Short mmCIF file of C-alpha atoms and ligand atoms in Angstrom, two decimals:
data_model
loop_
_atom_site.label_atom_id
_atom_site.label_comp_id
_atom_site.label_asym_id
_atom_site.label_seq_id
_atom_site.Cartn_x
_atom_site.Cartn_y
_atom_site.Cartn_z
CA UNK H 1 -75.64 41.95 53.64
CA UNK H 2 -74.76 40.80 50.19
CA UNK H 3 -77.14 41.84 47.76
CA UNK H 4 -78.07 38.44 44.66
CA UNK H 5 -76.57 40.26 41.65
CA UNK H 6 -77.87 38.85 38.33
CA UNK H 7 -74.99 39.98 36.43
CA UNK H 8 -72.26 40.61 38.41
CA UNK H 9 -71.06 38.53 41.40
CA UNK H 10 -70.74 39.92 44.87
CA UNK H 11 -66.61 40.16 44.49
CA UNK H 12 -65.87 44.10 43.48
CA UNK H 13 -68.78 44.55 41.30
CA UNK H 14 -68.58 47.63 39.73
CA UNK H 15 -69.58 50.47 42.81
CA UNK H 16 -72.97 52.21 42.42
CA UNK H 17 -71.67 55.32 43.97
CA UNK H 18 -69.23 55.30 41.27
CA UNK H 19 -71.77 54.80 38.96
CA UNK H 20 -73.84 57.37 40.05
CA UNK H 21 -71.21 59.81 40.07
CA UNK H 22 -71.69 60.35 35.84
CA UNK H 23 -74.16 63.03 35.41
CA UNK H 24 -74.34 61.71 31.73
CA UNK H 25 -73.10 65.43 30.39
CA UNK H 26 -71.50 63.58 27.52
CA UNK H 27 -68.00 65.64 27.67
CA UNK H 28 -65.89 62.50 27.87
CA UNK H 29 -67.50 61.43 24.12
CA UNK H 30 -65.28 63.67 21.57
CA UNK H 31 -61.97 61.83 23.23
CA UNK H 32 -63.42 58.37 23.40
CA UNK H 33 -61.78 56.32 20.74
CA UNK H 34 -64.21 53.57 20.27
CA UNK H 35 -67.28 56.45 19.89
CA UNK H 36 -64.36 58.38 17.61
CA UNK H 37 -64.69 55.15 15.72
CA UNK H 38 -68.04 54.90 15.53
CA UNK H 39 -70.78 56.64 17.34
CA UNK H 40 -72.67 54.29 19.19
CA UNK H 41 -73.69 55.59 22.44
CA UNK H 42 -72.68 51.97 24.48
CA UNK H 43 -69.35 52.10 22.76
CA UNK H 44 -68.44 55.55 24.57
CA UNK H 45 -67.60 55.88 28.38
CA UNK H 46 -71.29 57.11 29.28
CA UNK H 47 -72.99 54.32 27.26
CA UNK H 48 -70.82 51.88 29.29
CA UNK H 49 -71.33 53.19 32.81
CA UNK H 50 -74.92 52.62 31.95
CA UNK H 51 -74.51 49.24 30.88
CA UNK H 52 -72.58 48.46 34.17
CA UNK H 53 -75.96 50.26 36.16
CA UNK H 54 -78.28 47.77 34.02
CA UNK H 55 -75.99 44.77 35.33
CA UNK H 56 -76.41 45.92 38.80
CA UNK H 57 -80.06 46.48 38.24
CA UNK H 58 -80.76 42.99 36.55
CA UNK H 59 -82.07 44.68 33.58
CA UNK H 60 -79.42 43.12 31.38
CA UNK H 61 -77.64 39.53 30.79
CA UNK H 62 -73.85 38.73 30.45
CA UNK H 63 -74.50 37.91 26.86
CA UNK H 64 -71.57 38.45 24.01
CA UNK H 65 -73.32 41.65 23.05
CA UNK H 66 -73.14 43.16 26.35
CA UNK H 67 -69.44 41.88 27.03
CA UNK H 68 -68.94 43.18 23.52
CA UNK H 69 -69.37 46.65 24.67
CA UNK H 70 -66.94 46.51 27.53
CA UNK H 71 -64.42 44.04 25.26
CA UNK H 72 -63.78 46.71 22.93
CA UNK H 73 -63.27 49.52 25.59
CA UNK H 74 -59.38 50.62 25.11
CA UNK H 75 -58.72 51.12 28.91
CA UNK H 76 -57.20 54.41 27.42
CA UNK H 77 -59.04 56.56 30.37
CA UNK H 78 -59.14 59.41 28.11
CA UNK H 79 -62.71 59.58 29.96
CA UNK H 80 -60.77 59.84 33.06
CA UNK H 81 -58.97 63.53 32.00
CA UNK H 82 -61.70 64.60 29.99
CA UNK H 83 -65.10 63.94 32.76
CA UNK H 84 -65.72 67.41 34.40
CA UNK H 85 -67.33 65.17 37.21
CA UNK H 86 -64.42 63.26 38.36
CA UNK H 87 -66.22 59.64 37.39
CA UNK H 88 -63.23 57.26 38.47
CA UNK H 89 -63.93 55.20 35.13
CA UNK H 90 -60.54 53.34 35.59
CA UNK H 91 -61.75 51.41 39.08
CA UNK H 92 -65.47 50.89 37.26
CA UNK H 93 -63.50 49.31 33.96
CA UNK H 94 -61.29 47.25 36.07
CA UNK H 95 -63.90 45.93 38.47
CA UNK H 96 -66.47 44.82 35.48
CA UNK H 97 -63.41 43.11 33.44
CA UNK H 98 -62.75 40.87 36.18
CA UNK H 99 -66.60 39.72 36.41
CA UNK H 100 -66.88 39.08 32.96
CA UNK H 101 -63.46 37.35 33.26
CA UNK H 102 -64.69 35.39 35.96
CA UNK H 103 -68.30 34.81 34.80
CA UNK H 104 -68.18 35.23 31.01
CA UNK H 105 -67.80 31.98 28.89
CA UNK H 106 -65.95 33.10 25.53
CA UNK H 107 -65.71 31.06 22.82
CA UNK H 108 -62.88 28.01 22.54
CA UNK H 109 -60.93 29.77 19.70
CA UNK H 110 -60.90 33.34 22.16
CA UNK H 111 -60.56 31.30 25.35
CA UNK H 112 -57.30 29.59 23.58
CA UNK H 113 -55.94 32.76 22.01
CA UNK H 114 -56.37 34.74 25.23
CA UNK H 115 -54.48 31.57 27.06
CA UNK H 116 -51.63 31.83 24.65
CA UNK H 117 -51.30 35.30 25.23
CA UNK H 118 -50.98 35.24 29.07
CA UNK H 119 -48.60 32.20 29.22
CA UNK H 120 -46.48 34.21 27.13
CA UNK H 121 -45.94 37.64 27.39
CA UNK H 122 -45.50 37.91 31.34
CA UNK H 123 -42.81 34.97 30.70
CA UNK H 124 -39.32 36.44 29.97
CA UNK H 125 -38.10 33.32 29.71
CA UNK H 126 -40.73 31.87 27.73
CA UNK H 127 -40.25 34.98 25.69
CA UNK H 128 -36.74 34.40 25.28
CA UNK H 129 -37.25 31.01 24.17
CA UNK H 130 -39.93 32.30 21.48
CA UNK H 131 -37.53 35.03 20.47
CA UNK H 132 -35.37 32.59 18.92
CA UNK H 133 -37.62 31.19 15.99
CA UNK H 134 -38.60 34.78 15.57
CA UNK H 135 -35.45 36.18 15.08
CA UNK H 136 -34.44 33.63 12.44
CA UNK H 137 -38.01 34.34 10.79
CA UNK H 138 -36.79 37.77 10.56
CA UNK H 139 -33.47 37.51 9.44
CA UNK H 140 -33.60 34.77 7.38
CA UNK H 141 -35.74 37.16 5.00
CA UNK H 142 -39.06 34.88 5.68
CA UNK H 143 -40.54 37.70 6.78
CA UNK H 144 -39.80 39.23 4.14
CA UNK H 145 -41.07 37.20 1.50
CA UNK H 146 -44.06 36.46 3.03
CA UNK H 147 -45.00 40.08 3.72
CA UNK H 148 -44.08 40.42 -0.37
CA UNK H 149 -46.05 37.49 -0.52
CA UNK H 150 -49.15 38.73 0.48
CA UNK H 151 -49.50 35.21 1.53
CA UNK H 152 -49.70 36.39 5.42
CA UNK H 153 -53.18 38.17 4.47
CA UNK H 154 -54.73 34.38 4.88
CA UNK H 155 -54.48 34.27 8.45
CA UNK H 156 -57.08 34.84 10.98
CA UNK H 157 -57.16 38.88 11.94
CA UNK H 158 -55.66 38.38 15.23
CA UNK H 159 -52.64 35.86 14.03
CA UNK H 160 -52.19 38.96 11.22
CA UNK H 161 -51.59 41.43 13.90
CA UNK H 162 -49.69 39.54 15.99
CA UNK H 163 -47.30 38.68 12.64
CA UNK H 164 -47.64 42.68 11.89
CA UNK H 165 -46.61 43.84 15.56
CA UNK H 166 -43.84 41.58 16.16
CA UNK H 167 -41.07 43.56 17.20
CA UNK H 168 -37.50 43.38 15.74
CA UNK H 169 -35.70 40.73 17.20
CA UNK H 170 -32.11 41.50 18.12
CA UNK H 171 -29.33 39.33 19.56
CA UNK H 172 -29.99 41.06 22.91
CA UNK H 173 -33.11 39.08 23.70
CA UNK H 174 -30.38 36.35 24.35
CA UNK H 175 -28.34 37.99 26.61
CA UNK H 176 -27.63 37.63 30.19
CA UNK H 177 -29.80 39.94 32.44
CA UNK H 178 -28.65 43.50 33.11
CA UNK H 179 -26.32 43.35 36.26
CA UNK H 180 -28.00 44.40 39.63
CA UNK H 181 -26.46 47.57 40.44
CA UNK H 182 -25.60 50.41 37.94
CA UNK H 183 -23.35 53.27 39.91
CA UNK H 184 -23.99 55.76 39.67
CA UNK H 185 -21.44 58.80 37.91
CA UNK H 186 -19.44 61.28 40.08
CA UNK H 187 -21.52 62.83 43.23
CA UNK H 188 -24.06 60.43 43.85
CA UNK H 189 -27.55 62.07 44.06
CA UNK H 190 -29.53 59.01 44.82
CA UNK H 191 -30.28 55.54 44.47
CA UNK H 192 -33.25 54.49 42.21
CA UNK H 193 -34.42 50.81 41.79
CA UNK H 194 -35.45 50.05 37.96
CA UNK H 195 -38.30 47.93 36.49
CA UNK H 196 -37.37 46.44 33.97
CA UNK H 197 -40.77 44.22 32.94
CA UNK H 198 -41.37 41.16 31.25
CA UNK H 199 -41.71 42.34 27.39
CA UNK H 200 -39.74 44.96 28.09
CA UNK H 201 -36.73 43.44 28.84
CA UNK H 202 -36.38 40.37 26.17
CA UNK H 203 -37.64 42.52 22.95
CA UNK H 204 -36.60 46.58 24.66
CA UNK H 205 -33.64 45.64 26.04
CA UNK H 206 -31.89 49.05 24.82
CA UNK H 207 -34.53 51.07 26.31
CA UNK H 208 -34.03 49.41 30.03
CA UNK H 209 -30.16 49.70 28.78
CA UNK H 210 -30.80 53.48 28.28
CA UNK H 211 -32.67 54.34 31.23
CA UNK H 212 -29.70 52.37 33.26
CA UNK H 213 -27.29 54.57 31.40
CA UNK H 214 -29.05 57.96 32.21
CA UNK H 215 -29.66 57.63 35.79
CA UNK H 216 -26.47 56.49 35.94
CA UNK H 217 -25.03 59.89 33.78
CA UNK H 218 -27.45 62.19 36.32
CA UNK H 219 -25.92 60.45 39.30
CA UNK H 220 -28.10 57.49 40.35
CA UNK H 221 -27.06 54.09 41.65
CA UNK H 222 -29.69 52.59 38.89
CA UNK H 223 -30.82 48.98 41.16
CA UNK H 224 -32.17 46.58 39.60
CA UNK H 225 -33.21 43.31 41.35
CA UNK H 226 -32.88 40.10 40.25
CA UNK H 227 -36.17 38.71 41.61
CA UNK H 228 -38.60 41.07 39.27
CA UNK H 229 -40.65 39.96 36.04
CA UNK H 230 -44.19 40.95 35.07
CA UNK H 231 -45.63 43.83 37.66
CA UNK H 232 -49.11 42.52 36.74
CA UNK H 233 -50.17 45.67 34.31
CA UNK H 234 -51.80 43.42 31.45
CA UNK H 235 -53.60 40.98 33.82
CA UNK H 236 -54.99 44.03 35.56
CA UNK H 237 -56.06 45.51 32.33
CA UNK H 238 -57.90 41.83 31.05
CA UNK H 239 -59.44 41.37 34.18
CA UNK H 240 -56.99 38.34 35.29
CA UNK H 241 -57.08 39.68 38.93
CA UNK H 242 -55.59 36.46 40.56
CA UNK H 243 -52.65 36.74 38.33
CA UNK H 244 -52.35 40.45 39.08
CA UNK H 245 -52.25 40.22 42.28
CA UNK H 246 -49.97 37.99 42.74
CA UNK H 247 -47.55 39.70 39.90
CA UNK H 248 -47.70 42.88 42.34
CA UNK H 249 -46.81 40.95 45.82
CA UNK H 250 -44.16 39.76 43.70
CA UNK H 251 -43.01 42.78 42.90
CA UNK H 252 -43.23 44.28 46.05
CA UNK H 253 -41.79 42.34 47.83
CA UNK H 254 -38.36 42.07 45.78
CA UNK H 255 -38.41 46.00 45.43
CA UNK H 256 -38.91 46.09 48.93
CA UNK H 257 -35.93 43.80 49.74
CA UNK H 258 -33.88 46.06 47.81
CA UNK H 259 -34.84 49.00 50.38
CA UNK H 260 -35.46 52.10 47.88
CA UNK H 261 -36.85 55.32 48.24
CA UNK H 262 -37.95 55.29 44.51
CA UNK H 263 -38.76 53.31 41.98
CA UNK H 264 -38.68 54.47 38.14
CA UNK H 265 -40.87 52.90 35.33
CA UNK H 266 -39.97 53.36 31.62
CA UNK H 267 -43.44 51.76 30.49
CA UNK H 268 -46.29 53.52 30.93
CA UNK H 269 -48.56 50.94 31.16
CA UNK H 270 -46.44 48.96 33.73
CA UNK H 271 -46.27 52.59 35.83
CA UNK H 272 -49.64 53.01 35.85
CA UNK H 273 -50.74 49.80 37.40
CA UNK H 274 -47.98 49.67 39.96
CA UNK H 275 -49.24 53.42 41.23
CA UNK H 276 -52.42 51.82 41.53
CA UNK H 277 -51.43 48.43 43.50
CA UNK H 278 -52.83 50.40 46.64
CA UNK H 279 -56.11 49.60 45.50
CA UNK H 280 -55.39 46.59 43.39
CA UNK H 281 -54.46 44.94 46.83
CA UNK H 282 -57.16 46.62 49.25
CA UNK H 283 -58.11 43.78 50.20
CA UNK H 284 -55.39 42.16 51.34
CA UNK H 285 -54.79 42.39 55.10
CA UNK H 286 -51.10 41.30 54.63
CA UNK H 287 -50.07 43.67 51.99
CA UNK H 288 -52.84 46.60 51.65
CA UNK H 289 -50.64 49.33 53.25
CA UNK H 290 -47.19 47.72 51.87
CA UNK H 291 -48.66 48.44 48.34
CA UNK H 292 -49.80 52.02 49.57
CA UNK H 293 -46.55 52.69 50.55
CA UNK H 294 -44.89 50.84 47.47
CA UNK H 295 -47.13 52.75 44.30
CA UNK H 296 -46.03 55.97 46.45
CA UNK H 297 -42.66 55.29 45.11
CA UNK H 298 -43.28 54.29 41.68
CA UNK H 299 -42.28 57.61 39.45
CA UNK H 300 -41.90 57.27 35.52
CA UNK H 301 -38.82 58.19 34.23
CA UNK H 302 -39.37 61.30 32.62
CA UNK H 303 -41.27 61.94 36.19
CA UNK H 304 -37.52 61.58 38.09
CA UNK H 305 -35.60 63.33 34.84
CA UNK H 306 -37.77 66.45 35.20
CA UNK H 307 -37.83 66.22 38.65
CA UNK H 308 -33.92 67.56 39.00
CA UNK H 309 -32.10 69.76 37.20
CA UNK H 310 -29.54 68.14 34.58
CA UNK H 311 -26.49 67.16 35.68
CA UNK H 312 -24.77 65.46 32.47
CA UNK H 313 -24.11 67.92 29.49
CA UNK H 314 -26.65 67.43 26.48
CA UNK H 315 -25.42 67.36 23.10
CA UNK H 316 -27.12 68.31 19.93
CA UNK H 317 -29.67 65.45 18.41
CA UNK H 318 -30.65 67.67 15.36
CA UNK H 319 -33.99 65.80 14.04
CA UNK H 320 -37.30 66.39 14.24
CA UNK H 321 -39.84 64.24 16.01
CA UNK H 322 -43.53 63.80 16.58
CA UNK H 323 -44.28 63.36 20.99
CA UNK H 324 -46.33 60.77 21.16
CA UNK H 325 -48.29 60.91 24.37
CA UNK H 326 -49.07 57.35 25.69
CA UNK H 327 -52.56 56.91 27.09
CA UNK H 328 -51.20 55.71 30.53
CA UNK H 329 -49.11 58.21 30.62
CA UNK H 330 -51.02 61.57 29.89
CA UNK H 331 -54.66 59.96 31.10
CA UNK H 332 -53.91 57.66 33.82
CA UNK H 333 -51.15 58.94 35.56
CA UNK H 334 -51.86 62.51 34.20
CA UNK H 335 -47.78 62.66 33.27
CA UNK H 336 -48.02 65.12 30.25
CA UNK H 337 -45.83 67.70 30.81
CA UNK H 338 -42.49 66.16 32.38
CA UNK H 339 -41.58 64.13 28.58
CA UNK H 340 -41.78 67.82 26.96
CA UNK H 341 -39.83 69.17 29.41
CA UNK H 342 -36.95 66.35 29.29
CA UNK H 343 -37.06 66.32 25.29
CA UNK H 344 -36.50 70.72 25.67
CA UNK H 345 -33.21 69.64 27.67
CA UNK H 346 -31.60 68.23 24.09
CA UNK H 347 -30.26 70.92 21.84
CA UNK H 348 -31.08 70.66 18.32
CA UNK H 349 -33.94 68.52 19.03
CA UNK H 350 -37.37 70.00 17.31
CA UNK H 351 -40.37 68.32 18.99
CA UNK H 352 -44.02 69.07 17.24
CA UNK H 353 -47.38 68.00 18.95
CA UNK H 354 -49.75 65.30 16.71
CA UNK H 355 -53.23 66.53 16.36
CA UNK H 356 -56.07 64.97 18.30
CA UNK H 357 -53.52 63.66 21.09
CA UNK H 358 -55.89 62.65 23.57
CA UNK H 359 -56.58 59.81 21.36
CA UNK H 360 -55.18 56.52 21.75
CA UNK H 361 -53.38 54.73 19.01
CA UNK H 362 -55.09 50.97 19.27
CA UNK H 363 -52.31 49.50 20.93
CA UNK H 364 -53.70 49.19 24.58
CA UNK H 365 -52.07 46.64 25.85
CA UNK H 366 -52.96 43.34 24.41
CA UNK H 367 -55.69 44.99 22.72
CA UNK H 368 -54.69 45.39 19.00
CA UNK H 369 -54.27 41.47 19.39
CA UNK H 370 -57.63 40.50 20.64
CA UNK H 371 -59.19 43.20 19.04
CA UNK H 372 -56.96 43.63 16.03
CA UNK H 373 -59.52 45.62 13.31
CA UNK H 374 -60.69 48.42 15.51
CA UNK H 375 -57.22 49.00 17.02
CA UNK H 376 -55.76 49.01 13.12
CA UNK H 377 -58.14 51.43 12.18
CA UNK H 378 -56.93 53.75 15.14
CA UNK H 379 -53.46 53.07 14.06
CA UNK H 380 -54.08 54.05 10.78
CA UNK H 381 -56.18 56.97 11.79
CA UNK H 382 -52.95 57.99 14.28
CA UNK H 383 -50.34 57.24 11.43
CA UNK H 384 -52.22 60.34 9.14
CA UNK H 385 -52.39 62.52 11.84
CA UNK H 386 -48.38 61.99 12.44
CA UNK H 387 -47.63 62.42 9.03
CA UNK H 388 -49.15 65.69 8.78
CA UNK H 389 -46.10 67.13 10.82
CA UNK H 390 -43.36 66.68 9.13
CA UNK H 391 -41.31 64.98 11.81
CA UNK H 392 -38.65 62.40 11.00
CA UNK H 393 -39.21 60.22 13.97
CA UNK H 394 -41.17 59.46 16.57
CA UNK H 395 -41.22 59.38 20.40
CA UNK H 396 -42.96 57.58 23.45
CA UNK H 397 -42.80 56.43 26.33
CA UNK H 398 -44.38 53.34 25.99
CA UNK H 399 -43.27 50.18 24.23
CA UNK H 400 -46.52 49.30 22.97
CA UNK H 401 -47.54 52.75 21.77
CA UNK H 402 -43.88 52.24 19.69
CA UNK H 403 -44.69 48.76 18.52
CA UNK H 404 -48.35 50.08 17.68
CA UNK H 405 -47.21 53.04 15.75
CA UNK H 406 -43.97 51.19 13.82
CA UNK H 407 -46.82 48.79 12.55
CA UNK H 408 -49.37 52.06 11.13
CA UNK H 409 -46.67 54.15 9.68
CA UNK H 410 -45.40 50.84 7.67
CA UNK H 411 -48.77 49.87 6.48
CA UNK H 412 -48.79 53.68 5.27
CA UNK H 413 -45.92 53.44 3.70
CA UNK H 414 -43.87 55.69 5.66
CA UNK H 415 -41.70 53.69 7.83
CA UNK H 416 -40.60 56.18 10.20
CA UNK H 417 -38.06 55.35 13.21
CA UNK H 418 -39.38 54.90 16.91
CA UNK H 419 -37.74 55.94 20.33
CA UNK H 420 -38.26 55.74 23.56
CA UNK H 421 -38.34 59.31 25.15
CA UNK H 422 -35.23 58.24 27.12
CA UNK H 423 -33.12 57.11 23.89
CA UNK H 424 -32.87 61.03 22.82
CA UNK H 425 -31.85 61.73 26.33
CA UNK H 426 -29.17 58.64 26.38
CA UNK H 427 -28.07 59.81 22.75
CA UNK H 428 -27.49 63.48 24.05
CA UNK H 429 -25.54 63.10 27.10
CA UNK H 430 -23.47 60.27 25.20
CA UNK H 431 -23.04 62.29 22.20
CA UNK H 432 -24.09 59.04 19.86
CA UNK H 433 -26.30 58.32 17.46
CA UNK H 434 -29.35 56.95 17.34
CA UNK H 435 -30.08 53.20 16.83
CA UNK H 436 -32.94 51.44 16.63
CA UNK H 437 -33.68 47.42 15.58
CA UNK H 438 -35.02 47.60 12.64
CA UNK H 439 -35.86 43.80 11.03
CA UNK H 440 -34.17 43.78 6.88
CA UNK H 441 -37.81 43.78 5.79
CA UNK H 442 -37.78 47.51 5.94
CA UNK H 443 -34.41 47.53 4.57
CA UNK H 444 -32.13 48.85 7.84
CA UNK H 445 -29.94 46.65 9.42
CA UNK H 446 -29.50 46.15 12.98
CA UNK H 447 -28.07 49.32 14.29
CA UNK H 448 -29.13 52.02 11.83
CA UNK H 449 -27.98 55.26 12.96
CA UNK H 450 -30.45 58.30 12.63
S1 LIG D 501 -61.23 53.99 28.54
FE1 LIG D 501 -60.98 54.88 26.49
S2 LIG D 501 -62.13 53.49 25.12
FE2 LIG D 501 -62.78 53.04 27.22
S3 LIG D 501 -64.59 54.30 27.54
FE3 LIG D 501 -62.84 55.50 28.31
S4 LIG D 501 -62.22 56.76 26.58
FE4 LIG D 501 -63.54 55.13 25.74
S1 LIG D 502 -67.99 63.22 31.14
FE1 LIG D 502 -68.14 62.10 33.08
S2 LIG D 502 -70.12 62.65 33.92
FE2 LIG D 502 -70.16 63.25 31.77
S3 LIG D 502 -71.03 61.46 30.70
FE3 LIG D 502 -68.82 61.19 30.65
S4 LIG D 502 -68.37 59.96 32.46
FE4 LIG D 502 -70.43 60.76 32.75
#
């Protein structure tokens, strides 16, 4: 029988076992970003799980101040790693999103913004088209001026940190899509499919481009099928759960058509949804064991690169970068090891570890736009901590996290470059330089070589 629930509807509210699985120890606290920030016990993971037990109770309302709470939650799951009890913090999060989705009325100005968003970024095409005006803003030296300006400093916070995170635009967001197969290089090994996302492949084309190239070098046929777009990872992580699930049949099904054994992600966020479709689509009597079976498959890149020996000779990348773990990565799909390990394959390469790790940068998905001064003051706090080692780039696996840190590091006045994980590889079996798109505001052209 369906029990009246004052604050939550009867659709997935967030599970009182679950609940009652957090012993309220407090161990998750020191990692939490948001208590990091600023020390209020219902901005930490305990102070939340309590809120969600007051919503199941009826001893609380769906007021701004109580979606406040969950609204400026990261989603980083550092709780998930660091709770000695095993609270599954990632289904509770998800499950009380999509009420307050559902059942929360935000303002018209956050209502529109939000909307914006989400007709946008899972759009490549839409993204494509939007790429164009961008890319003239950039190289026109707009940009530029304004930033000299200061005149950008009069916008609203979140149209500020949307200006602040764009990425540089290249001539590749125009170009046709990457063909469908890749051979792979002398003895085949295997045959891979590739995700190449919606973000991800107008504005990180050379990172999809690089990951192609690799698998290809180590031996993979590298498929990638026309049919894909968005896998669902931001709706999943707002709470949009219509959208998400349809975004993941989507996906499944055209990875399915392509019949692979594996399939390799080269964002973490994306990765970490699509291992979790199994329970994204539970319910769903058509597809609940085809998305078992499909997350089963999903592997991140430096998952499938660590996972076999190297085939392709590495050549020296003599620099020295800063790992940047990405919080779906290391927390959600507890990857954390297997980058080190590929980045130890590439001679010459010096990789140093940023203090206080566990913590996530502020870029969380669409969070540094919705939520643009606490995730610039974890930016800023991450951009210190990088500087204090020295390195002369720095490296992730998450084009976000890259985006995210780009933005800190320029607002501190150390521009440092940004790679992808599997750019050093790419650059070490094809004995080439480095080159990241940098826009002219920070004075490298298109193409800079490290
Ligand atoms: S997901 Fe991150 S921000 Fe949210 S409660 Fe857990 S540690 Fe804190
Ligand atoms: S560490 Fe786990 S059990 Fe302890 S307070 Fe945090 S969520 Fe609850």
């Amino acid at each position: 029988m369906t029990r009246a629930l004052p604050v939550f509807d009867a659709h997935h509210p967030p599970s009182e076992e679950l609940i009652a699985d957090c012993v309220h120890c407090g161990f998750c606290l020191p990692t939490c970003p948001t208590y990091a920030l600023w020390g209020e016990e219902m901005d930490s993971p305990r102070g939340r799980i309590y809120l969600m037990k007051l919503g199941l109770d009826g001893r609380a309302e769906m007021n701004d101040t109580y979606v406040s709470h969950f609204d400026k939650c990261l989603g980083c799951m550092a709780c998930l790693t660091s709770c000695p009890s095993g609270v599954q913090y990632d289904k509770l999060i998800e499950a009380t999103r999509a009420q307050v989705e559902r059942r929360h009325p935000r303002s018209l100005a956050d209502r529109w913004f939000r909307r914006m968003l989400f007709a946008l970024f899972p759009h490549p095409r839409r993204l494509r088209l939007a790429a164009a005006p961008l890319w003239l803003y950039q190289r026109s030296g707009l940009q530029w001026l304004l930033r000299r300006s200061r005149l950008l400093g009069l916008l609203p916070a979140r149209l500020r940190a949307m200006e602040s995170l764009l990425p540089p635009v290249t001539l590749d967001a125009f170009r046709p899509p990457l063909p469908e197969v890749v051979p792979a290089q002398g003895e085949k090994r295997g045959r891979f499919g590739l995700l190449t996302g919606c973000v991800q492949s107008v504005f990180f084309r050379h990172v999809n481009e690089a990951t192609a190239r690799v698998l290809a070098a180590e031996g993979y046929d590298v498929v990638i099928p026309a049919g894909q777009g968005c896998c669902g990872a931001l709706m999943v992580h707002a709470g949009r759960e219509e959208e998400a699930l349809a975004l993941a049949r989507r996906t499944i099904d055209v990875f399915e058509a392509a019949g692979l054994d594996t399939v390799v992600i080269n964002a973490a966020g994306c990765g970490s949804s699509m291992k979790e479709y199994g329970h994204l689509l539970r319910d769903d009597p058509e597809y609940a064991n085809r998305a078992k079976a499909f997350a089963a498959k999903c592997k991140d890149i430096s998952e499938v690169l660590a996972g076999a020996a190297p085939r392709s000779p590495r050549h020296a990348v003599p620099l020295r970068v800063a790992y940047h773990d990405a919080c779906h990565l290391q927390h959600a799909q507890r990857v954390k090891l297997q980058p080190r390990a590929v980045l130890a394959t590439i001679p010459g390469l010096e990789v140093v570890e940023i203090p206080e790790a566990a913590i996530c940068c502020g870029s969380a998905g669409i969070y540094n736009l919705v939520e643009p001064d606490a995730a610039e003051e974890l930016g800023d706090r991450k951009a210190g901590h990088i500087l204090t080692t020295g390195a002369e780039a720095i490296v992730s696996s998450n084009p976000g996290c890259l985006l995210q840190l780009r933005a800190a590091l320029t607002r501190a006045g150390r521009p440092l470059p940004v790679y992808h994980m599997v750019e050093l590889v790419d650059a070490s079996i094809g004995r080439k330089g480095l080159s990241t798109p940098s826009p002219p505001e920070e004075g490298r052209g298109e193409g800079a070589s490290a």
